[in-house]
Coordinates of C-alpha atoms and ligand atoms in Angstrom, one line a residue:
X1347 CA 202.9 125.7 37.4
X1348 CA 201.8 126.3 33.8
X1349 CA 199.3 123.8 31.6
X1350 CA 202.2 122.1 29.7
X1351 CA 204.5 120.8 32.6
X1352 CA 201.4 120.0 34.5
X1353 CA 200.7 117.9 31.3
X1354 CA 204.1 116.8 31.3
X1355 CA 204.1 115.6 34.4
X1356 CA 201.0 113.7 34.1
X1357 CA 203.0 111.8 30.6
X1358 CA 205.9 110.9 32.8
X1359 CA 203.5 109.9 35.6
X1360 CA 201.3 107.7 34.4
X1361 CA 203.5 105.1 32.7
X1362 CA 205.9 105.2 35.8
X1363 CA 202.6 104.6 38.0
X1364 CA 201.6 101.8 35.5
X1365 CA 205.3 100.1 36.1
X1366 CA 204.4 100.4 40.3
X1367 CA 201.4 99.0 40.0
X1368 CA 202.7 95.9 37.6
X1369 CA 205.4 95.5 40.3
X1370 CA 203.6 95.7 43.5
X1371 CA 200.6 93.8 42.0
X1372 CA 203.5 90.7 40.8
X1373 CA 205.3 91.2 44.4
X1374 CA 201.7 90.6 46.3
X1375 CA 200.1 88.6 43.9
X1376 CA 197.0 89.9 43.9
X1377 CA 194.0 88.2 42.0
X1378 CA 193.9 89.3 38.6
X1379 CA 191.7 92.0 37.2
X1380 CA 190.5 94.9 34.8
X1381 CA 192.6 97.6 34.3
X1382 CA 191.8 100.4 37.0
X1383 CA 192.1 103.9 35.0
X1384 CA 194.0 106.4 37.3
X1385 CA 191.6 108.1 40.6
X1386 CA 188.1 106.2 39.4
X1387 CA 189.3 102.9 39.4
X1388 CA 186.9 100.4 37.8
X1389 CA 183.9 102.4 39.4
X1390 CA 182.3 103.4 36.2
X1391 CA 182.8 99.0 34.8
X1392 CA 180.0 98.3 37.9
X1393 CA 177.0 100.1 35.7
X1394 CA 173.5 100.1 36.3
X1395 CA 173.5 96.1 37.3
X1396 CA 177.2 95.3 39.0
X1397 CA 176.2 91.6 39.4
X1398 CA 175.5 91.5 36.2
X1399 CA 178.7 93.7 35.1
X1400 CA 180.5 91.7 37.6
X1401 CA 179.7 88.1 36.4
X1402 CA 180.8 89.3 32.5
X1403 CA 184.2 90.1 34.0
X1404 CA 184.5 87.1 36.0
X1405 CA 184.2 85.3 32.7
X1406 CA 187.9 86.9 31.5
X1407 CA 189.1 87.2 34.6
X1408 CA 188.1 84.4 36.6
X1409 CA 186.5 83.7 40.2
X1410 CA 188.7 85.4 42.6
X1411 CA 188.8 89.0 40.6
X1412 CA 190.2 92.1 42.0
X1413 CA 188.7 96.1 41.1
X1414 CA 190.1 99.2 42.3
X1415 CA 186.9 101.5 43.6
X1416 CA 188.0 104.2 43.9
X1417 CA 190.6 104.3 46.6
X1418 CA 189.6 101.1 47.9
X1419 CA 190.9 97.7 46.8
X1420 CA 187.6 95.0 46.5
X1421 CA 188.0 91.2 45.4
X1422 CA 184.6 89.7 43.8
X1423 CA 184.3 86.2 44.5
X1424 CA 182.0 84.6 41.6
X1425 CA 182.1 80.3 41.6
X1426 CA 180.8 78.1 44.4
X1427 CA 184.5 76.8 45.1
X1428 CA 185.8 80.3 45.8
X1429 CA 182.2 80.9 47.9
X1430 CA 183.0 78.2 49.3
X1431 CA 186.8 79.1 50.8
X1432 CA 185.6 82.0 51.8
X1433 CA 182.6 81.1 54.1
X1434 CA 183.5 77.9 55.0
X1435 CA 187.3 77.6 55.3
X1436 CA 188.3 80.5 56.0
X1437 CA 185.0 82.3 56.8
X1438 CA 186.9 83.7 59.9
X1439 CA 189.3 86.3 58.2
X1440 CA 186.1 87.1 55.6
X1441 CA 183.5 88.1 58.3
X1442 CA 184.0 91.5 58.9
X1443 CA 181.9 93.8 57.4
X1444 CA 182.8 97.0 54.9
X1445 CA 181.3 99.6 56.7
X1446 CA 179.1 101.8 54.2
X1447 CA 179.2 105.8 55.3
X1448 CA 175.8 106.0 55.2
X1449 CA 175.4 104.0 58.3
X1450 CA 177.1 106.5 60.4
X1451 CA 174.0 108.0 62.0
X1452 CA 172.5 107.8 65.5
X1453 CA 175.5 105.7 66.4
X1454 CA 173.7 103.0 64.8
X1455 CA 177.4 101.6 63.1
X1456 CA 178.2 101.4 67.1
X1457 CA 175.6 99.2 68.2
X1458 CA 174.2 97.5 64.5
X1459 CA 174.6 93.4 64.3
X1460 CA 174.8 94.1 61.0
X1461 CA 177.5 96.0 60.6
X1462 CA 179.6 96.1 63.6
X1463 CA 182.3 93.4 63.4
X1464 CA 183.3 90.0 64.9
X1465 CA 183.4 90.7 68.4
X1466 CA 181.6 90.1 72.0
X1467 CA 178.5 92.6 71.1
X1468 CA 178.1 90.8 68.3
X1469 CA 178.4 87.6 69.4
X1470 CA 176.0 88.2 71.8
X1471 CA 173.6 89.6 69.5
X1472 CA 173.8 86.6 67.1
X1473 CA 172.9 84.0 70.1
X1474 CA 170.0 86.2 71.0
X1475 CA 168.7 86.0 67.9
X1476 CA 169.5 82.0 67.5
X1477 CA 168.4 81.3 71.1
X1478 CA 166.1 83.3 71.7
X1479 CA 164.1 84.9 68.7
X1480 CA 164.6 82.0 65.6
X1481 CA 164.9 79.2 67.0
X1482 CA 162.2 76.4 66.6
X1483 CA 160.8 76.7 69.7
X1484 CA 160.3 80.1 70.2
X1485 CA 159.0 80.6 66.3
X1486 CA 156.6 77.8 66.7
X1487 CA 155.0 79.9 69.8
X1488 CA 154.5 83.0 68.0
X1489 CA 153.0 81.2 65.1
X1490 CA 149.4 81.9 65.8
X1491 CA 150.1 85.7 65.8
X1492 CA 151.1 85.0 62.4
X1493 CA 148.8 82.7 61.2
X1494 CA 146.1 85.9 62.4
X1495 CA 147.8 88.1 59.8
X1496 CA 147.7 85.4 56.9
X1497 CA 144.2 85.3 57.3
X1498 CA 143.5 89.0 57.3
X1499 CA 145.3 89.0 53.7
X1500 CA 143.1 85.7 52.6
X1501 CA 140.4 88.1 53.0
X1502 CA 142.2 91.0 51.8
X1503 CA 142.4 89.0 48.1
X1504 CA 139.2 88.1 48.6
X1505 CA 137.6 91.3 49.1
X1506 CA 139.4 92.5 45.6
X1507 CA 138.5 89.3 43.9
X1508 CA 134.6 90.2 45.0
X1509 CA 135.0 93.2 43.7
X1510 CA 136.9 92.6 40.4
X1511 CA 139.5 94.9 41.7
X1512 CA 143.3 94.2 40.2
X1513 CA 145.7 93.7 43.2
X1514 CA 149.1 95.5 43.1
X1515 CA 151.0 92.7 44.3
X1516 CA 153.9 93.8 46.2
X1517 CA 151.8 97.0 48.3
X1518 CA 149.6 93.4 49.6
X1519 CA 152.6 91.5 50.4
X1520 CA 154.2 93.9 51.9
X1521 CA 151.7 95.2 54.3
X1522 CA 151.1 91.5 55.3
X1523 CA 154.9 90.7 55.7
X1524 CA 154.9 94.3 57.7
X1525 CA 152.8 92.5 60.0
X1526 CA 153.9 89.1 59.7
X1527 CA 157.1 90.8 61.2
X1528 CA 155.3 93.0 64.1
X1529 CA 153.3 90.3 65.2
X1530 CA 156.0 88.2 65.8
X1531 CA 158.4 91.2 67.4
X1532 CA 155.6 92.9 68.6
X1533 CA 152.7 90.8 69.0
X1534 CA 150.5 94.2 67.5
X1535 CA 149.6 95.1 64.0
X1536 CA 151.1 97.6 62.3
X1537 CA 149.5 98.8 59.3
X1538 CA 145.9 97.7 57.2
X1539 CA 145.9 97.3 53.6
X1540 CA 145.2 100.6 51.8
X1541 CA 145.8 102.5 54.7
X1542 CA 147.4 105.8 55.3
X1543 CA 149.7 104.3 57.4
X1544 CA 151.2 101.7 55.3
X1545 CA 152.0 104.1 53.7
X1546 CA 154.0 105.8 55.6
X1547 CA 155.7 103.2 57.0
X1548 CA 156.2 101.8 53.5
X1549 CA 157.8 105.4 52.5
X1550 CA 160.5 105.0 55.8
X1551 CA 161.2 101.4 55.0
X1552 CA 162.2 102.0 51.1
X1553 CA 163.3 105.1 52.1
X1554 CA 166.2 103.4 53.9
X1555 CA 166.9 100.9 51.9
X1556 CA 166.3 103.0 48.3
X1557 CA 169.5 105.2 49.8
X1558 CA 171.5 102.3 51.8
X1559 CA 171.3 100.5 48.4
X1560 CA 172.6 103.4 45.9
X1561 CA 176.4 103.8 45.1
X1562 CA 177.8 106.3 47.1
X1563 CA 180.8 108.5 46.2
X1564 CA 182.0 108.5 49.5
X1565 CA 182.2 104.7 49.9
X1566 CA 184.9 104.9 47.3
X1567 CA 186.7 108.4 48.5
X1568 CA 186.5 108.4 52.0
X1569 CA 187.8 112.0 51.8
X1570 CA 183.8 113.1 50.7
X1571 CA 182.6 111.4 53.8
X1572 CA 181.9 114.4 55.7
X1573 CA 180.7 116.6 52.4
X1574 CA 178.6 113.7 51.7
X1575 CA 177.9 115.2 48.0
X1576 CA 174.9 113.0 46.9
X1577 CA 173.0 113.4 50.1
X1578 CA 172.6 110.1 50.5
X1579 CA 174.0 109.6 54.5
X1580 CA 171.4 112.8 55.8
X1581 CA 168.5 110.9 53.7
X1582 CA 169.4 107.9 55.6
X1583 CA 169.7 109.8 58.9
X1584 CA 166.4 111.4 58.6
X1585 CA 164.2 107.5 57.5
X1586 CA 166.4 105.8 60.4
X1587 CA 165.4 108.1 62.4
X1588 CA 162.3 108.2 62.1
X1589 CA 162.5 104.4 62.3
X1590 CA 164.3 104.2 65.3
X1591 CA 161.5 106.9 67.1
X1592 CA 159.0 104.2 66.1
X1593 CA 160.8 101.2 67.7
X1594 CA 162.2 103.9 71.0
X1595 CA 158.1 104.6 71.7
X1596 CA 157.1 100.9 71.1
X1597 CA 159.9 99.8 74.0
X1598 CA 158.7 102.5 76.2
X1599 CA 154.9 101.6 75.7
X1600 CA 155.8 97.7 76.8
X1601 CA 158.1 99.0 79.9
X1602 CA 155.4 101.0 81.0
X1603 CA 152.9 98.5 80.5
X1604 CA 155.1 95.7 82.1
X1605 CA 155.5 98.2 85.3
X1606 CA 152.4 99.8 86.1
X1607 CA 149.7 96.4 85.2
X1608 CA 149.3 94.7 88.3
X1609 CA 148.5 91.1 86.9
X1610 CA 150.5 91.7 83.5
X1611 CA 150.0 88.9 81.2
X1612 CA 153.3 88.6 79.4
X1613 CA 153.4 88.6 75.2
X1614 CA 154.6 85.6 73.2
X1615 CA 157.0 88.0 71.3
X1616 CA 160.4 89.3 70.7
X1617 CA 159.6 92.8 72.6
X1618 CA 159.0 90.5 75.9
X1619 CA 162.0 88.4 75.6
X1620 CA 164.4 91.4 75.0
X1621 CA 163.2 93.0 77.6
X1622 CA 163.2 89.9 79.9
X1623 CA 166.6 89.2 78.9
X1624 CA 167.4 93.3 79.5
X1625 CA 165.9 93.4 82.9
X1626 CA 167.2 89.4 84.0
X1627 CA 170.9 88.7 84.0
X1628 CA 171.7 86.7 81.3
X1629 CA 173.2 88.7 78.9
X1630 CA 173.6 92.7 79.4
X1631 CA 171.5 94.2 77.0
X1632 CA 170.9 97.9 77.1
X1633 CA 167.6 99.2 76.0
X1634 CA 169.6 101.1 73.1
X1635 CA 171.0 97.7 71.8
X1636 CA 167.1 96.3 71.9
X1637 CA 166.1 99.6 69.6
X1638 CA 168.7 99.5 66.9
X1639 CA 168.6 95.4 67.0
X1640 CA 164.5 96.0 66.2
X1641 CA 165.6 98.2 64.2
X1642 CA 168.1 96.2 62.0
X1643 CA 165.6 93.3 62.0
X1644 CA 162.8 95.3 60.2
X1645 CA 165.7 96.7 57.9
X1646 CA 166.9 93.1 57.2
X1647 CA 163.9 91.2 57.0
X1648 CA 161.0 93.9 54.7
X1649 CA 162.5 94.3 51.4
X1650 CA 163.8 90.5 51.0
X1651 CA 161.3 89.0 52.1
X1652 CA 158.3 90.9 50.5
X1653 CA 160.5 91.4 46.8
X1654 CA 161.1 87.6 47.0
X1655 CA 157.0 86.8 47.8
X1656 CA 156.5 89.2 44.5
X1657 CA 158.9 87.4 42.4
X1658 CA 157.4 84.1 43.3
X1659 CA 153.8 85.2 41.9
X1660 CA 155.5 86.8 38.9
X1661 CA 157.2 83.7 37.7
X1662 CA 154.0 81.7 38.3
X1663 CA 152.1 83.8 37.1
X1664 CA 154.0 83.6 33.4
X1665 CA 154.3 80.0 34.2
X1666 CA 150.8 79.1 34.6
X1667 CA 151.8 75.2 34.6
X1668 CA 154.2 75.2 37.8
X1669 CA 151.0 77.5 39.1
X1670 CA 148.4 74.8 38.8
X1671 CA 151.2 72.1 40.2
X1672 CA 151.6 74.1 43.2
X1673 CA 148.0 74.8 43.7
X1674 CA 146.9 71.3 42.7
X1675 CA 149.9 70.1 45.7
X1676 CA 148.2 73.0 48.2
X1677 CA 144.8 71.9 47.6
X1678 CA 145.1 68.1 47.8
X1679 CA 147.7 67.5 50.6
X1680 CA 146.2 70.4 53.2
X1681 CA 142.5 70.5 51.3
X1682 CA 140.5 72.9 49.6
X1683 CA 139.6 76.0 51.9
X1684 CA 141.5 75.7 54.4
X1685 CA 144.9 77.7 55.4
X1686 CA 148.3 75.6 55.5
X1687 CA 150.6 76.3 58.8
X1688 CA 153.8 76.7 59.1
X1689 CA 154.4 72.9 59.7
X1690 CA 153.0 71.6 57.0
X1691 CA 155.9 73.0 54.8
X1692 CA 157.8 69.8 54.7
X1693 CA 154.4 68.0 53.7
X1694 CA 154.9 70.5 50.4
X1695 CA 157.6 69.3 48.4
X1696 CA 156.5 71.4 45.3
X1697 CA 155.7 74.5 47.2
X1698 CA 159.5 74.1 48.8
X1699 CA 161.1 73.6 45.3
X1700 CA 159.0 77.2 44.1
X1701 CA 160.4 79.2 46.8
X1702 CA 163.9 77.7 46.2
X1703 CA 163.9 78.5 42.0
X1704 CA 162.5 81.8 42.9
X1705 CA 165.7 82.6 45.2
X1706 CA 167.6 80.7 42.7
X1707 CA 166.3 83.0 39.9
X1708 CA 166.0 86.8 42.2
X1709 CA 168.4 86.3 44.8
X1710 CA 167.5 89.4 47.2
X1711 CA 170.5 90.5 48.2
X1712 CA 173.0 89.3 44.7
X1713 CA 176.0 90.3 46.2
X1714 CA 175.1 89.5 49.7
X1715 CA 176.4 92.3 52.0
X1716 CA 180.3 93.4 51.6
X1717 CA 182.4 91.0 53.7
X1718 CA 185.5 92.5 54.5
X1719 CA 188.8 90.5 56.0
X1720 CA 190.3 91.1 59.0
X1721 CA 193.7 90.1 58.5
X1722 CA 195.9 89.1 55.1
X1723 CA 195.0 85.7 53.9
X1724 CA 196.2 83.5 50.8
X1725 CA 193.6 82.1 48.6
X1726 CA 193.8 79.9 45.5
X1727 CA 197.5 81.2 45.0
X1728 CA 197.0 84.6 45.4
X1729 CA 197.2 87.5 48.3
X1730 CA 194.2 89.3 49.8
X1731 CA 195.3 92.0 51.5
X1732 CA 193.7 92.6 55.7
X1733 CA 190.7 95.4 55.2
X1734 CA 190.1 94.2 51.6
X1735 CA 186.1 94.7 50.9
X1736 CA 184.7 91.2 49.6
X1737 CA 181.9 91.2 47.2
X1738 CA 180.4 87.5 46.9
X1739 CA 178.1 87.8 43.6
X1740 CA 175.6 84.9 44.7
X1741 CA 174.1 85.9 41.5
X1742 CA 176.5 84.8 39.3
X1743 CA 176.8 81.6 40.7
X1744 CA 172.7 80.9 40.7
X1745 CA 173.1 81.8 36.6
X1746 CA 176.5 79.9 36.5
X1747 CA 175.7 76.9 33.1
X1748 CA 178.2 74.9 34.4
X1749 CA 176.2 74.0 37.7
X1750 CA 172.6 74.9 36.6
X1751 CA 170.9 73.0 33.1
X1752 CA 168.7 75.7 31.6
X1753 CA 170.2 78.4 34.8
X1754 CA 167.6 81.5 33.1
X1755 CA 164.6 79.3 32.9
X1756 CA 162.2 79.3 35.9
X1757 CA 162.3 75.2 36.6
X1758 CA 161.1 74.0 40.4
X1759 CA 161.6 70.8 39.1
X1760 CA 165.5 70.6 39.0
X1761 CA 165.1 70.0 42.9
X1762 CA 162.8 67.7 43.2
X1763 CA 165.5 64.8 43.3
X1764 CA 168.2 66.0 45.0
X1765 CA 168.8 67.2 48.3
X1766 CA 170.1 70.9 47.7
X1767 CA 168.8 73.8 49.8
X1768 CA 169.5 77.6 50.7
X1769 CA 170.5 77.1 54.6
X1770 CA 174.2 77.6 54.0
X1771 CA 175.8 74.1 53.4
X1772 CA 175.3 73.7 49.3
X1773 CA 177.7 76.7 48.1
X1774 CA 175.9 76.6 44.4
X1775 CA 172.9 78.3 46.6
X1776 CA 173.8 80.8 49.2
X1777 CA 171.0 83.2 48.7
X1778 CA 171.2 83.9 52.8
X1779 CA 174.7 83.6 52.7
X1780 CA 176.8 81.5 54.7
X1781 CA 179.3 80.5 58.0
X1782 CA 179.3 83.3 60.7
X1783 CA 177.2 85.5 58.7
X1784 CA 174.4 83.9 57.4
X1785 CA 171.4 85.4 57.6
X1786 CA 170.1 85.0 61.2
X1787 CA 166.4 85.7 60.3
X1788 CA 166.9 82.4 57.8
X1789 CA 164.5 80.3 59.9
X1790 CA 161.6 83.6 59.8
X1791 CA 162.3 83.9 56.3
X1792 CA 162.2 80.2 55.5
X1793 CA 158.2 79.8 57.5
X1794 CA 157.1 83.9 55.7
X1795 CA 157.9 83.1 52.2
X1796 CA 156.1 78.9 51.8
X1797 CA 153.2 80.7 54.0
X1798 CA 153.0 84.0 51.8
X1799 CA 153.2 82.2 48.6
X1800 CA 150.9 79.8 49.7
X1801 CA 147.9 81.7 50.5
X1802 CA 147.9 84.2 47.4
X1803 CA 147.8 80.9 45.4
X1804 CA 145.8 78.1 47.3
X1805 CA 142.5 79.5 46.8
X1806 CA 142.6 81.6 44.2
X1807 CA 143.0 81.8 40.2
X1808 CA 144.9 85.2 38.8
X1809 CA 143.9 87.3 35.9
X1810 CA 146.9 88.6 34.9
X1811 CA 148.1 89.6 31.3
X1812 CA 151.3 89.5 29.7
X1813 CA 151.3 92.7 27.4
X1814 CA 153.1 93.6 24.1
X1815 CA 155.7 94.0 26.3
X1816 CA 156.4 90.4 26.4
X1817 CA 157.3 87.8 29.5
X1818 CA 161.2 89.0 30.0
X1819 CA 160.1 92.6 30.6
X1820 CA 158.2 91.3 33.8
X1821 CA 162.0 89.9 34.9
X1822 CA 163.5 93.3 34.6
X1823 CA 165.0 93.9 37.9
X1824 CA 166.5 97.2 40.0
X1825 CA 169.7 96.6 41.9
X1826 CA 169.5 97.9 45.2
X1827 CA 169.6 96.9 48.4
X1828 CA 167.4 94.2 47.4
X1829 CA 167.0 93.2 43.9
X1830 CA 163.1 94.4 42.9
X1831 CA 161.0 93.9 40.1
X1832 CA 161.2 97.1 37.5
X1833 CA 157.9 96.9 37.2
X1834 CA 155.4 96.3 40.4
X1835 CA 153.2 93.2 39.4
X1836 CA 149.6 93.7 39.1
X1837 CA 146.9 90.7 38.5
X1838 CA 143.3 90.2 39.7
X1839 CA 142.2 87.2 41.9
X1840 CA 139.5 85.2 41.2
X1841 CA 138.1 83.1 44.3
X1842 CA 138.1 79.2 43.5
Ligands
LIG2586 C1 164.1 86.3 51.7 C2 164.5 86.8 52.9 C3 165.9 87.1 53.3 C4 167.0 87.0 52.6 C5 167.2 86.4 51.2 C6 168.1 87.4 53.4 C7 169.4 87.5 53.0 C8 170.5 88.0 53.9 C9 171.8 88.1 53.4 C10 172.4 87.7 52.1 C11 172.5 88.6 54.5 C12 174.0 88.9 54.5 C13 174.8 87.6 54.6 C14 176.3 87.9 54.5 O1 176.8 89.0 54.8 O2 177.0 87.0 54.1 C15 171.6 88.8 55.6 C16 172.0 89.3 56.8 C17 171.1 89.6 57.8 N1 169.7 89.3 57.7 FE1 168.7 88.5 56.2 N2 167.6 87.8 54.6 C18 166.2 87.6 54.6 C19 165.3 87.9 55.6 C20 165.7 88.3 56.8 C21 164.8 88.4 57.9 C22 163.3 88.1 57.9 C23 165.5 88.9 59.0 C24 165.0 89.3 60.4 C25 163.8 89.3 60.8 C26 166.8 89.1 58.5 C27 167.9 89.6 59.3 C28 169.2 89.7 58.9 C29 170.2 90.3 59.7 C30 170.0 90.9 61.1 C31 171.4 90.2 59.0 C32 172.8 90.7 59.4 C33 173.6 89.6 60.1 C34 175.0 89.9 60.4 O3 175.6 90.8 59.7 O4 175.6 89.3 61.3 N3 166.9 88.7 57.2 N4 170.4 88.4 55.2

């Protein structure tokens, strides 16, 4: 076939396809939506920023918005309302998950909570986690382990505040929330500050979720799946890995510790109760399952937590009035030198307001993780097809005018008389998400970030300058996986 009827072709083509789509789109009343061009879709609309790009199209074509990825078909949900009928009401059809390619290694899309779908395995891992590794109960007994690791980075600051040393924020509170984490999974410490082997661990963590977070050509063509053209499923291979070596040697260590110590004195940690749950009969939990759930937890839990802790300093660092509020709350209810605990948090109203602007302001994860539903389901008048990926841009609501005075100002103030919070029931702020999958590590989350926050600030003043570059250039975030800063922060304690 020559060049002119292959162009021919391709005239009479397109406006018949146009016609189809006009029909089929009427006939199954879709949500509306931009114009997808032919093959791409509305790939190249997402940009640098999709929440962002996202929210700007909401704004023509409303909350319940469809785009054409490729060959997949996605519906963005963007108002509290719509968040709302979709966790809430009919969270059921909207909690399965869209499987990213790049999982697809080690088997780890078999056996992951976080992306395997509604089902038994996954039922059971979620009441592990609630039962047995977040709730109340079993948090408040691995709080000392914790506590241990807060006070190693109190004198961590210290030390660079003796030494007029500038701290690069997020390297400190991520090595501390590194720890934070394997104290309470593993009871040990993982990594020092400074130390060759934060670093590596750092480089596997942000390995992962660098590549898990960029957009891959393959997610929209399923066809390139196997070519994997960008690379990006063999990078994630290769960090998961590595990852998953880590957690395989520290299960071993535990079983062989557990079996060959006579008078074994069991551990307050997650390790122990897997294993006791693996080796008693209450659930059956294969030592694989244990690996890649470690595995998803450190995945889950580094990134957020750690970019959120740096975002917090950042925006009280350039507002050096809700600083001094916080401190001055810090050092009058718990007192000056001394470290607050986890239970003091609800004695902290302004400290719990900080952390809820800051996740107001930086949601970690702006577009939560892609929902997908499981079988057709009408909403608000329209069709959503079974298998259709569900973005829910958590960002755009936490920026929406119409339920936030001010919404790109860093107030803590605007909750300090009312009642809203981020645990899933007050759809205007679903940072964790919401309904069947919420974040399980919420209640982890919740104690790491007032605890975090609280000792880089309770005892210490910060040096820290703006630059020509001027205050919004410290807001510049990176979509990824987690939303970071641009720019790492950097500020020098000063002891009080
Ligand atoms: C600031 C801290 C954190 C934020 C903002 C956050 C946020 C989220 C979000 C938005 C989701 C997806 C919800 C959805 O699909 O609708 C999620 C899922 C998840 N998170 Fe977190 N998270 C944080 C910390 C943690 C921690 C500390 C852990 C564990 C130690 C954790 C473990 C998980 C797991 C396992 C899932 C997958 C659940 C599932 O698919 O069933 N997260 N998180």
């Amino acid at each position: 076939m020559d060049n002119f009827v292959l162009l021919v072709l391709l005239f009479l083509a397109l406006p018949a396809w146009l016609l189809y789509r006009r029909w089929s789109l009427r006939r199954r009343k879709l949500p509306p939506g931009p114009f997808p061009p032919p093959i791409i879709g509305n790939i190249l609309q997402l940009g640098q920023h999709p929440n962002r790009s996202l929210a700007k199209l909401a704004r023509t074509y409303g909350p319940l918005m469809s785009l054409r990825l490729g060959s997949s078909y996605a519906v963005i949900v963007s108002s509290s309302e719509m968040a709302k009928e979709v966790l809430q009401k009919h969270d059921a059809v909207f909690s399965g998950r869209a499987m990213p390619t790049c999982v697809k290694v080690h088997d780890h899309h078999n056996v992951s909570m976080n992306v395997i779908p509604l089902g038994s395995r996954w039922r059971k891992f979620r009441k592990i986690c609630a039962e047995k590794l977040f709730s109340n109960i079993r948090l408040d007994g691995s709080e000392e382990l914790r506590t241990e690791r807060l006070t190693k980075l109190r004198e961590y600051v210290r030390e660079c505040s003796e030494g007029g040393r500038e701290m690069n924020v997020v390297e400190a509170t991520f090595v501390t929330m590194m720890n934070l984490m394997w104290a309470t999974l593993f009871s040990s410490e993982m990594t020092t500050y400074d130390s060759d082997a934060s670093q590596e661990l750092k480089e596997i963590i942000n390995g992962i979720t660098r590549y898990m977070g960029l957009p891959n050509v393959a997610d929209f063509f399923p066809i390139f799946e196997r070519l994997d053209p960008q690379g990006i499923k063999r990078k994630v291979e290769f960090y998961m890995g590595k990852l998953l070596a880590i957690m395989g040697d520290l299960v071993e260590q535990r079983l062989k510790s557990r079996r060959s110590t006579l008078h074994y004195q069991k551990k307050n940690d997650f390790l122990e109760t897997l294993l006791d749950i693996h080796e008693g009969g209450e659930y059956d939990l294969s030592l694989k399952e244990i690996k890649h759930l470690l595995t998803d937890l450190i995945i889950a839990g580094a990134d957020t937590t750690s970019s959120t802790t740096e975002w917090a300093m950042t925006e009280l660092l350039l507002n050096p009035d809700k600083l001094s509020k916080a401190k001055h709350e810090l050092r009058t209810i718990i007192g000056e030198n001394k470290q607050m605990r986890e239970s003091d948090i609800s004695r902290l109203p302004y400290l719990k307001a900080v952390v809820k602007e800051v996740l107001r302001c930086h949601p970690p994860s702006p577009l939560l993780a892609p929902h997908k539903t499981e079988e057709d389901v009408e909403l608000n008048g329209y069709i959503i097809p079974k298998h259709t990926k569900v973005l829910i841009n958590v960002w755009a609501i936490t920026k929406d005018p119409t339920l936030w005075t001010d919404p790109n100002s860093f107030e803590p103030e605007r909750f300090l008389d009312n009642n809203i919070d981020f645990k899933g029931q007050d759809f205007e702020l679903i940072p964790f998400g919401s309904g069947r999958r919420i974040c399980p590590g919420l209640p982890l989350a919740y104690r790491m970030l007032h605890v975090l926050v609280a000792t880089l600030i309770h005892n210490f003043d910060w040096k820290f300058e703006v630059g020509a570059e001027g205050k919004e250039a410290h807001r510049t975030d990176v979509f990824g996986l987690a939303l970071q800063k641009a720019f790492p922060l950097r500020a020098t304690p000063i002891s009080l």
